[in-house]
Amino acid sequence: MIEGRFEGSDPIGDRPVGRMVQEERRRARTSRFARGTLACPSCDAPVAPARPLAPTEEIACPYCGTGGAVRDFLSLATPTRAAHVDVRIVTR
């Protein structure tokens, strides 16, 4: 039996190893359904959302203040104007 210690071979023992972080990512399947324009139905000002929105969520025009559901601001007619949006179907 050979016993001995080599430089740097000490067991971890009481020394803190660090914090272990576990990341969980869930992927949702998406598919692009259409490309459209998001604009105010009253004054036609473009509306740029900061995050993905559901068709039933409430938004307001940044120019005239008209409010309503996202679906009321969405136009799928061609040609699309400056405020392009991708309409996606998300399956969770």
PDB file of N, CA, C and O in Angstrom, residues 16-84:
ATOM      1  N   PRO A  16     -15.582  25.567   0.477  1.00  0.00           N
ATOM      2  CA  PRO A  16     -16.795  25.759  -0.324  1.00  0.00           C
ATOM      3  C   PRO A  16     -16.496  25.549  -1.801  1.00  0.00           C
ATOM      4  O   PRO A  16     -15.475  25.994  -2.312  1.00  0.00           O
ATOM      5  N   VAL A  17     -17.352  24.843  -2.459  1.00  0.00           N
ATOM      6  CA  VAL A  17     -17.163  24.543  -3.864  1.00  0.00           C
ATOM      7  C   VAL A  17     -17.759  25.631  -4.733  1.00  0.00           C
ATOM      8  O   VAL A  17     -17.300  25.916  -5.805  1.00  0.00           O
ATOM      9  N   GLY A  18     -18.776  26.278  -4.262  1.00  0.00           N
ATOM     10  CA  GLY A  18     -19.475  27.277  -5.057  1.00  0.00           C
ATOM     11  C   GLY A  18     -20.942  26.905  -5.143  1.00  0.00           C
ATOM     12  O   GLY A  18     -21.343  25.839  -4.719  1.00  0.00           O
ATOM     13  N   ARG A  19     -21.693  27.773  -5.679  1.00  0.00           N
ATOM     14  CA  ARG A  19     -23.123  27.543  -5.749  1.00  0.00           C
ATOM     15  C   ARG A  19     -23.473  26.872  -7.073  1.00  0.00           C
ATOM     16  O   ARG A  19     -22.998  27.265  -8.124  1.00  0.00           O
ATOM     17  N   MET A  20     -24.298  25.885  -6.995  1.00  0.00           N
ATOM     18  CA  MET A  20     -24.727  25.189  -8.193  1.00  0.00           C
ATOM     19  C   MET A  20     -26.047  25.798  -8.650  1.00  0.00           C
ATOM     20  O   MET A  20     -26.981  25.940  -7.872  1.00  0.00           O
ATOM     21  N   VAL A  21     -26.115  26.173  -9.900  1.00  0.00           N
ATOM     22  CA  VAL A  21     -27.315  26.789 -10.449  1.00  0.00           C
ATOM     23  C   VAL A  21     -27.912  25.849 -11.470  1.00  0.00           C
ATOM     24  O   VAL A  21     -27.212  25.333 -12.332  1.00  0.00           O
ATOM     25  N   GLN A  22     -29.191  25.628 -11.345  1.00  0.00           N
ATOM     26  CA  GLN A  22     -29.875  24.777 -12.311  1.00  0.00           C
ATOM     27  C   GLN A  22     -30.829  25.648 -13.114  1.00  0.00           C
ATOM     28  O   GLN A  22     -31.634  26.383 -12.563  1.00  0.00           O
ATOM     29  N   GLU A  23     -30.711  25.579 -14.403  1.00  0.00           N
ATOM     30  CA  GLU A  23     -31.550  26.374 -15.277  1.00  0.00           C
ATOM     31  C   GLU A  23     -32.510  25.450 -16.000  1.00  0.00           C
ATOM     32  O   GLU A  23     -32.119  24.430 -16.548  1.00  0.00           O
ATOM     33  N   GLU A  24     -33.762  25.823 -15.974  1.00  0.00           N
ATOM     34  CA  GLU A  24     -34.764  25.032 -16.669  1.00  0.00           C
ATOM     35  C   GLU A  24     -35.344  25.866 -17.798  1.00  0.00           C
ATOM     36  O   GLU A  24     -35.817  26.971 -17.580  1.00  0.00           O
ATOM     37  N   ARG A  25     -35.261  25.349 -18.987  1.00  0.00           N
ATOM     38  CA  ARG A  25     -35.816  26.052 -20.143  1.00  0.00           C
ATOM     39  C   ARG A  25     -36.909  25.192 -20.742  1.00  0.00           C
ATOM     40  O   ARG A  25     -36.719  24.017 -20.979  1.00  0.00           O
ATOM     41  N   ARG A  26     -38.019  25.821 -20.964  1.00  0.00           N
ATOM     42  CA  ARG A  26     -39.114  25.128 -21.625  1.00  0.00           C
ATOM     43  C   ARG A  26     -39.326  25.778 -22.976  1.00  0.00           C
ATOM     44  O   ARG A  26     -39.448  26.987 -23.072  1.00  0.00           O
ATOM     45  N   ARG A  27     -39.360  24.972 -23.953  1.00  0.00           N
ATOM     46  CA  ARG A  27     -39.550  25.495 -25.295  1.00  0.00           C
ATOM     47  C   ARG A  27     -41.008  25.330 -25.703  1.00  0.00           C
ATOM     48  O   ARG A  27     -41.614  24.312 -25.466  1.00  0.00           O
ATOM     49  N   ALA A  28     -41.504  26.359 -26.289  1.00  0.00           N
ATOM     50  CA  ALA A  28     -42.848  26.309 -26.844  1.00  0.00           C
ATOM     51  C   ALA A  28     -42.700  26.217 -28.356  1.00  0.00           C
ATOM     52  O   ALA A  28     -41.851  26.869 -28.942  1.00  0.00           O
ATOM     53  N   ARG A  29     -43.512  25.402 -28.949  1.00  0.00           N
ATOM     54  CA  ARG A  29     -43.460  25.290 -30.411  1.00  0.00           C
ATOM     55  C   ARG A  29     -44.192  26.478 -31.014  1.00  0.00           C
ATOM     56  O   ARG A  29     -45.289  26.804 -30.609  1.00  0.00           O
ATOM     57  N   THR A  30     -43.535  27.124 -31.944  1.00  0.00           N
ATOM     58  CA  THR A  30     -44.159  28.263 -32.613  1.00  0.00           C
ATOM     59  C   THR A  30     -44.088  28.070 -34.112  1.00  0.00           C
ATOM     60  O   THR A  30     -43.199  27.408 -34.633  1.00  0.00           O
ATOM     61  N   SER A  31     -45.028  28.645 -34.773  1.00  0.00           N
ATOM     62  CA  SER A  31     -44.979  28.668 -36.232  1.00  0.00           C
ATOM     63  C   SER A  31     -45.559  29.998 -36.694  1.00  0.00           C
ATOM     64  O   SER A  31     -46.549  30.476 -36.150  1.00  0.00           O
ATOM     65  N   ARG A  32     -44.917  30.583 -37.677  1.00  0.00           N
ATOM     66  CA  ARG A  32     -45.380  31.871 -38.185  1.00  0.00           C
ATOM     67  C   ARG A  32     -46.636  31.653 -39.006  1.00  0.00           C
ATOM     68  O   ARG A  32     -46.661  30.874 -39.946  1.00  0.00           O
ATOM     69  N   PHE A  33     -47.666  32.342 -38.631  1.00  0.00           N
ATOM     70  CA  PHE A  33     -48.960  32.213 -39.276  1.00  0.00           C
ATOM     71  C   PHE A  33     -49.128  33.267 -40.373  1.00  0.00           C
ATOM     72  O   PHE A  33     -49.614  32.976 -41.444  1.00  0.00           O
ATOM     73  N   ALA A  34     -48.720  34.497 -40.060  1.00  0.00           N
ATOM     74  CA  ALA A  34     -48.884  35.596 -41.018  1.00  0.00           C
ATOM     75  C   ALA A  34     -47.971  36.749 -40.640  1.00  0.00           C
ATOM     76  O   ALA A  34     -47.386  36.784 -39.572  1.00  0.00           O
ATOM     77  N   ARG A  35     -47.852  37.706 -41.546  1.00  0.00           N
ATOM     78  CA  ARG A  35     -47.129  38.951 -41.287  1.00  0.00           C
ATOM     79  C   ARG A  35     -48.144  40.064 -41.480  1.00  0.00           C
ATOM     80  O   ARG A  35     -48.888  40.072 -42.445  1.00  0.00           O
ATOM     81  N   GLY A  36     -48.181  40.977 -40.535  1.00  0.00           N
ATOM     82  CA  GLY A  36     -49.182  42.028 -40.609  1.00  0.00           C
ATOM     83  C   GLY A  36     -48.656  43.348 -40.108  1.00  0.00           C
ATOM     84  O   GLY A  36     -47.451  43.553 -39.967  1.00  0.00           O
ATOM     85  N   THR A  37     -49.579  44.252 -39.835  1.00  0.00           N
ATOM     86  CA  THR A  37     -49.270  45.585 -39.343  1.00  0.00           C
ATOM     87  C   THR A  37     -50.060  45.823 -38.075  1.00  0.00           C
ATOM     88  O   THR A  37     -51.224  45.446 -37.985  1.00  0.00           O
ATOM     89  N   LEU A  38     -49.430  46.451 -37.105  1.00  0.00           N
ATOM     90  CA  LEU A  38     -50.110  46.815 -35.865  1.00  0.00           C
ATOM     91  C   LEU A  38     -50.208  48.336 -35.855  1.00  0.00           C
ATOM     92  O   LEU A  38     -49.208  49.038 -35.734  1.00  0.00           O
ATOM     93  N   ALA A  39     -51.427  48.840 -36.035  1.00  0.00           N
ATOM     94  CA  ALA A  39     -51.649  50.285 -36.110  1.00  0.00           C
ATOM     95  C   ALA A  39     -52.992  50.619 -35.477  1.00  0.00           C
ATOM     96  O   ALA A  39     -53.894  49.791 -35.403  1.00  0.00           O
ATOM     97  N   CYS A  40     -53.116  51.840 -35.040  1.00  0.00           N
ATOM     98  CA  CYS A  40     -54.334  52.320 -34.398  1.00  0.00           C
ATOM     99  C   CYS A  40     -55.496  52.298 -35.394  1.00  0.00           C
ATOM    100  O   CYS A  40     -55.368  52.799 -36.514  1.00  0.00           O
ATOM    101  N   PRO A  41     -56.643  51.755 -34.989  1.00  0.00           N
ATOM    102  CA  PRO A  41     -57.788  51.732 -35.892  1.00  0.00           C
ATOM    103  C   PRO A  41     -58.410  53.119 -36.103  1.00  0.00           C
ATOM    104  O   PRO A  41     -59.122  53.335 -37.080  1.00  0.00           O
ATOM    105  N   SER A  42     -58.112  54.074 -35.223  1.00  0.00           N
ATOM    106  CA  SER A  42     -58.680  55.422 -35.346  1.00  0.00           C
ATOM    107  C   SER A  42     -57.805  56.361 -36.163  1.00  0.00           C
ATOM    108  O   SER A  42     -58.267  56.986 -37.114  1.00  0.00           O
ATOM    109  N   CYS A  43     -56.515  56.464 -35.793  1.00  0.00           N
ATOM    110  CA  CYS A  43     -55.643  57.454 -36.447  1.00  0.00           C
ATOM    111  C   CYS A  43     -54.572  56.822 -37.332  1.00  0.00           C
ATOM    112  O   CYS A  43     -53.798  57.524 -37.965  1.00  0.00           O
ATOM    113  N   ASP A  44     -54.490  55.492 -37.355  1.00  0.00           N
ATOM    114  CA  ASP A  44     -53.538  54.734 -38.176  1.00  0.00           C
ATOM    115  C   ASP A  44     -52.073  54.934 -37.764  1.00  0.00           C
ATOM    116  O   ASP A  44     -51.163  54.652 -38.531  1.00  0.00           O
ATOM    117  N   ALA A  45     -51.838  55.401 -36.541  1.00  0.00           N
ATOM    118  CA  ALA A  45     -50.460  55.523 -36.041  1.00  0.00           C
ATOM    119  C   ALA A  45     -49.926  54.124 -35.743  1.00  0.00           C
ATOM    120  O   ALA A  45     -50.646  53.271 -35.222  1.00  0.00           O
ATOM    121  N   PRO A  46     -48.652  53.858 -36.069  1.00  0.00           N
ATOM    122  CA  PRO A  46     -48.088  52.534 -35.782  1.00  0.00           C
ATOM    123  C   PRO A  46     -47.953  52.304 -34.277  1.00  0.00           C
ATOM    124  O   PRO A  46     -47.683  53.222 -33.513  1.00  0.00           O
ATOM    125  N   VAL A  47     -48.154  51.063 -33.874  1.00  0.00           N
ATOM    126  CA  VAL A  47     -48.027  50.667 -32.472  1.00  0.00           C
ATOM    127  C   VAL A  47     -46.941  49.610 -32.410  1.00  0.00           C
ATOM    128  O   VAL A  47     -47.013  48.603 -33.109  1.00  0.00           O
ATOM    129  N   ALA A  48     -45.920  49.830 -31.583  1.00  0.00           N
ATOM    130  CA  ALA A  48     -44.803  48.899 -31.457  1.00  0.00           C
ATOM    131  C   ALA A  48     -44.816  48.280 -30.068  1.00  0.00           C
ATOM    132  O   ALA A  48     -44.427  48.925 -29.094  1.00  0.00           O
ATOM    133  N   PRO A  49     -45.243  47.032 -29.941  1.00  0.00           N
ATOM    134  CA  PRO A  49     -45.275  46.395 -28.614  1.00  0.00           C
ATOM    135  C   PRO A  49     -43.866  46.073 -28.129  1.00  0.00           C
ATOM    136  O   PRO A  49     -42.973  45.780 -28.926  1.00  0.00           O
ATOM    137  N   ALA A  50     -43.683  46.111 -26.814  1.00  0.00           N
ATOM    138  CA  ALA A  50     -42.380  45.818 -26.222  1.00  0.00           C
ATOM    139  C   ALA A  50     -42.179  44.326 -25.985  1.00  0.00           C
ATOM    140  O   ALA A  50     -41.077  43.881 -25.706  1.00  0.00           O
ATOM    141  N   ARG A  51     -43.259  43.567 -26.078  1.00  0.00           N
ATOM    142  CA  ARG A  51     -43.194  42.125 -25.836  1.00  0.00           C
ATOM    143  C   ARG A  51     -44.275  41.453 -26.678  1.00  0.00           C
ATOM    144  O   ARG A  51     -45.172  42.119 -27.186  1.00  0.00           O
ATOM    145  N   PRO A  52     -44.206  40.136 -26.812  1.00  0.00           N
ATOM    146  CA  PRO A  52     -45.270  39.436 -27.537  1.00  0.00           C
ATOM    147  C   PRO A  52     -46.609  39.610 -26.824  1.00  0.00           C
ATOM    148  O   PRO A  52     -46.674  39.603 -25.592  1.00  0.00           O
ATOM    149  N   LEU A  53     -47.655  39.774 -27.601  1.00  0.00           N
ATOM    150  CA  LEU A  53     -48.987  39.998 -27.050  1.00  0.00           C
ATOM    151  C   LEU A  53     -49.973  38.969 -27.599  1.00  0.00           C
ATOM    152  O   LEU A  53     -49.853  38.542 -28.742  1.00  0.00           O
ATOM    153  N   ALA A  54     -50.955  38.638 -26.794  1.00  0.00           N
ATOM    154  CA  ALA A  54     -52.050  37.776 -27.231  1.00  0.00           C
ATOM    155  C   ALA A  54     -53.103  38.646 -27.907  1.00  0.00           C
ATOM    156  O   ALA A  54     -53.228  39.836 -27.586  1.00  0.00           O
ATOM    157  N   PRO A  55     -53.884  38.094 -28.818  1.00  0.00           N
ATOM    158  CA  PRO A  55     -54.906  38.888 -29.518  1.00  0.00           C
ATOM    159  C   PRO A  55     -55.945  39.523 -28.584  1.00  0.00           C
ATOM    160  O   PRO A  55     -56.530  40.537 -28.923  1.00  0.00           O
ATOM    161  N   THR A  56     -56.148  38.953 -27.417  1.00  0.00           N
ATOM    162  CA  THR A  56     -57.166  39.471 -26.498  1.00  0.00           C
ATOM    163  C   THR A  56     -56.632  40.506 -25.510  1.00  0.00           C
ATOM    164  O   THR A  56     -57.418  41.123 -24.796  1.00  0.00           O
ATOM    165  N   GLU A  57     -55.319  40.713 -25.473  1.00  0.00           N
ATOM    166  CA  GLU A  57     -54.746  41.694 -24.540  1.00  0.00           C
ATOM    167  C   GLU A  57     -55.115  43.110 -24.942  1.00  0.00           C
ATOM    168  O   GLU A  57     -55.298  43.405 -26.116  1.00  0.00           O
ATOM    169  N   GLU A  58     -55.186  43.974 -23.952  1.00  0.00           N
ATOM    170  CA  GLU A  58     -55.526  45.379 -24.186  1.00  0.00           C
ATOM    171  C   GLU A  58     -54.266  46.193 -24.472  1.00  0.00           C
ATOM    172  O   GLU A  58     -53.245  46.022 -23.805  1.00  0.00           O
ATOM    173  N   ILE A  59     -54.343  47.065 -25.480  1.00  0.00           N
ATOM    174  CA  ILE A  59     -53.268  48.009 -25.781  1.00  0.00           C
ATOM    175  C   ILE A  59     -53.900  49.368 -26.068  1.00  0.00           C
ATOM    176  O   ILE A  59     -55.117  49.475 -26.235  1.00  0.00           O
ATOM    177  N   ALA A  60     -53.071  50.384 -26.156  1.00  0.00           N
ATOM    178  CA  ALA A  60     -53.557  51.733 -26.458  1.00  0.00           C
ATOM    179  C   ALA A  60     -52.632  52.388 -27.477  1.00  0.00           C
ATOM    180  O   ALA A  60     -51.437  52.101 -27.530  1.00  0.00           O
ATOM    181  N   CYS A  61     -53.191  53.276 -28.257  1.00  0.00           N
ATOM    182  CA  CYS A  61     -52.426  54.019 -29.256  1.00  0.00           C
ATOM    183  C   CYS A  61     -51.514  55.016 -28.547  1.00  0.00           C
ATOM    184  O   CYS A  61     -51.971  55.762 -27.686  1.00  0.00           O
ATOM    185  N   PRO A  62     -50.222  55.055 -28.896  1.00  0.00           N
ATOM    186  CA  PRO A  62     -49.310  56.005 -28.252  1.00  0.00           C
ATOM    187  C   PRO A  62     -49.562  57.451 -28.701  1.00  0.00           C
ATOM    188  O   PRO A  62     -49.102  58.385 -28.061  1.00  0.00           O
ATOM    189  N   TYR A  63     -50.316  57.634 -29.771  1.00  0.00           N
ATOM    190  CA  TYR A  63     -50.544  58.979 -30.306  1.00  0.00           C
ATOM    191  C   TYR A  63     -51.876  59.571 -29.826  1.00  0.00           C
ATOM    192  O   TYR A  63     -51.912  60.627 -29.220  1.00  0.00           O
ATOM    193  N   CYS A  64     -52.983  58.871 -30.078  1.00  0.00           N
ATOM    194  CA  CYS A  64     -54.297  59.436 -29.738  1.00  0.00           C
ATOM    195  C   CYS A  64     -54.922  58.837 -28.488  1.00  0.00           C
ATOM    196  O   CYS A  64     -55.910  59.346 -27.989  1.00  0.00           O
ATOM    197  N   GLY A  65     -54.359  57.722 -27.983  1.00  0.00           N
ATOM    198  CA  GLY A  65     -54.859  57.121 -26.754  1.00  0.00           C
ATOM    199  C   GLY A  65     -56.013  56.151 -26.923  1.00  0.00           C
ATOM    200  O   GLY A  65     -56.523  55.621 -25.943  1.00  0.00           O
ATOM    201  N   THR A  66     -56.434  55.884 -28.153  1.00  0.00           N
ATOM    202  CA  THR A  66     -57.505  54.919 -28.379  1.00  0.00           C
ATOM    203  C   THR A  66     -57.074  53.562 -27.850  1.00  0.00           C
ATOM    204  O   THR A  66     -55.964  53.115 -28.112  1.00  0.00           O
ATOM    205  N   GLY A  67     -57.945  52.910 -27.106  1.00  0.00           N
ATOM    206  CA  GLY A  67     -57.621  51.607 -26.532  1.00  0.00           C
ATOM    207  C   GLY A  67     -58.475  50.515 -27.130  1.00  0.00           C
ATOM    208  O   GLY A  67     -59.519  50.770 -27.735  1.00  0.00           O
ATOM    209  N   GLY A  68     -58.024  49.303 -26.953  1.00  0.00           N
ATOM    210  CA  GLY A  68     -58.776  48.154 -27.441  1.00  0.00           C
ATOM    211  C   GLY A  68     -57.931  46.909 -27.397  1.00  0.00           C
ATOM    212  O   GLY A  68     -56.781  46.919 -26.948  1.00  0.00           O
ATOM    213  N   ALA A  69     -58.501  45.822 -27.860  1.00  0.00           N
ATOM    214  CA  ALA A  69     -57.783  44.555 -27.919  1.00  0.00           C
ATOM    215  C   ALA A  69     -56.769  44.591 -29.062  1.00  0.00           C
ATOM    216  O   ALA A  69     -56.950  45.312 -30.049  1.00  0.00           O
ATOM    217  N   VAL A  70     -55.722  43.816 -28.918  1.00  0.00           N
ATOM    218  CA  VAL A  70     -54.678  43.744 -29.953  1.00  0.00           C
ATOM    219  C   VAL A  70     -55.295  43.401 -31.307  1.00  0.00           C
ATOM    220  O   VAL A  70     -54.926  43.974 -32.327  1.00  0.00           O
ATOM    221  N   ARG A  71     -56.260  42.492 -31.322  1.00  0.00           N
ATOM    222  CA  ARG A  71     -56.879  42.077 -32.596  1.00  0.00           C
ATOM    223  C   ARG A  71     -57.535  43.246 -33.332  1.00  0.00           C
ATOM    224  O   ARG A  71     -57.670  43.223 -34.549  1.00  0.00           O
ATOM    225  N   ASP A  72     -57.954  44.285 -32.583  1.00  0.00           N
ATOM    226  CA  ASP A  72     -58.560  45.458 -33.213  1.00  0.00           C
ATOM    227  C   ASP A  72     -57.513  46.348 -33.891  1.00  0.00           C
ATOM    228  O   ASP A  72     -57.852  47.132 -34.770  1.00  0.00           O
ATOM    229  N   PHE A  73     -56.263  46.234 -33.475  1.00  0.00           N
ATOM    230  CA  PHE A  73     -55.171  47.041 -34.030  1.00  0.00           C
ATOM    231  C   PHE A  73     -54.434  46.304 -35.150  1.00  0.00           C
ATOM    232  O   PHE A  73     -53.633  46.896 -35.845  1.00  0.00           O
ATOM    233  N   LEU A  74     -54.699  45.022 -35.296  1.00  0.00           N
ATOM    234  CA  LEU A  74     -53.955  44.178 -36.231  1.00  0.00           C
ATOM    235  C   LEU A  74     -54.615  44.155 -37.603  1.00  0.00           C
ATOM    236  O   LEU A  74     -55.818  43.961 -37.732  1.00  0.00           O
ATOM    237  N   SER A  75     -53.800  44.357 -38.634  1.00  0.00           N
ATOM    238  CA  SER A  75     -54.268  44.259 -40.011  1.00  0.00           C
ATOM    239  C   SER A  75     -53.373  43.262 -40.742  1.00  0.00           C
ATOM    240  O   SER A  75     -52.150  43.374 -40.701  1.00  0.00           O
ATOM    241  N   LEU A  76     -53.990  42.286 -41.404  1.00  0.00           N
ATOM    242  CA  LEU A  76     -53.231  41.301 -42.181  1.00  0.00           C
ATOM    243  C   LEU A  76     -53.277  41.621 -43.668  1.00  0.00           C
ATOM    244  O   LEU A  76     -52.796  40.852 -44.490  1.00  0.00           O
ATOM    245  N   ALA A  77     -53.834  42.769 -44.032  1.00  0.00           N
ATOM    246  CA  ALA A  77     -53.938  43.167 -45.436  1.00  0.00           C
ATOM    247  C   ALA A  77     -52.563  43.495 -46.011  1.00  0.00           C
ATOM    248  O   ALA A  77     -51.669  43.953 -45.313  1.00  0.00           O
ATOM    249  N   THR A  78     -52.405  43.243 -47.286  1.00  0.00           N
ATOM    250  CA  THR A  78     -51.157  43.601 -47.970  1.00  0.00           C
ATOM    251  C   THR A  78     -51.377  44.894 -48.734  1.00  0.00           C
ATOM    252  O   THR A  78     -52.494  45.143 -49.189  1.00  0.00           O
ATOM    253  N   PRO A  79     -50.410  45.732 -48.909  1.00  0.00           N
ATOM    254  CA  PRO A  79     -49.064  45.617 -48.349  1.00  0.00           C
ATOM    255  C   PRO A  79     -49.046  46.047 -46.888  1.00  0.00           C
ATOM    256  O   PRO A  79     -49.821  46.898 -46.476  1.00  0.00           O
ATOM    257  N   THR A  80     -48.157  45.429 -46.134  1.00  0.00           N
ATOM    258  CA  THR A  80     -48.007  45.816 -44.743  1.00  0.00           C
ATOM    259  C   THR A  80     -47.256  47.131 -44.672  1.00  0.00           C
ATOM    260  O   THR A  80     -46.469  47.460 -45.546  1.00  0.00           O
ATOM    261  N   ARG A  81     -47.528  47.879 -43.624  1.00  0.00           N
ATOM    262  CA  ARG A  81     -46.875  49.183 -43.468  1.00  0.00           C
ATOM    263  C   ARG A  81     -45.679  49.066 -42.524  1.00  0.00           C
ATOM    264  O   ARG A  81     -45.233  47.973 -42.212  1.00  0.00           O
ATOM    265  N   ALA A  82     -45.214  50.180 -42.044  1.00  0.00           N
ATOM    266  CA  ALA A  82     -43.956  50.251 -41.279  1.00  0.00           C
ATOM    267  C   ALA A  82     -43.941  49.422 -39.994  1.00  0.00           C
ATOM    268  O   ALA A  82     -42.912  48.883 -39.626  1.00  0.00           O
ATOM    269  N   ALA A  83     -45.040  49.322 -39.280  1.00  0.00           N
ATOM    270  CA  ALA A  83     -45.055  48.605 -37.995  1.00  0.00           C
ATOM    271  C   ALA A  83     -45.338  47.122 -38.232  1.00  0.00           C
ATOM    272  O   ALA A  83     -46.393  46.609 -37.905  1.00  0.00           O
ATOM    273  N   HIS A  84     -44.372  46.415 -38.814  1.00  0.00           N
ATOM    274  CA  HIS A  84     -44.546  44.993 -39.124  1.00  0.00           C
ATOM    275  C   HIS A  84     -44.578  44.171 -37.850  1.00  0.00           C
ATOM    276  O   HIS A  84     -43.822  44.417 -36.912  1.00  0.00           O
TER     277      HIS A  84
END
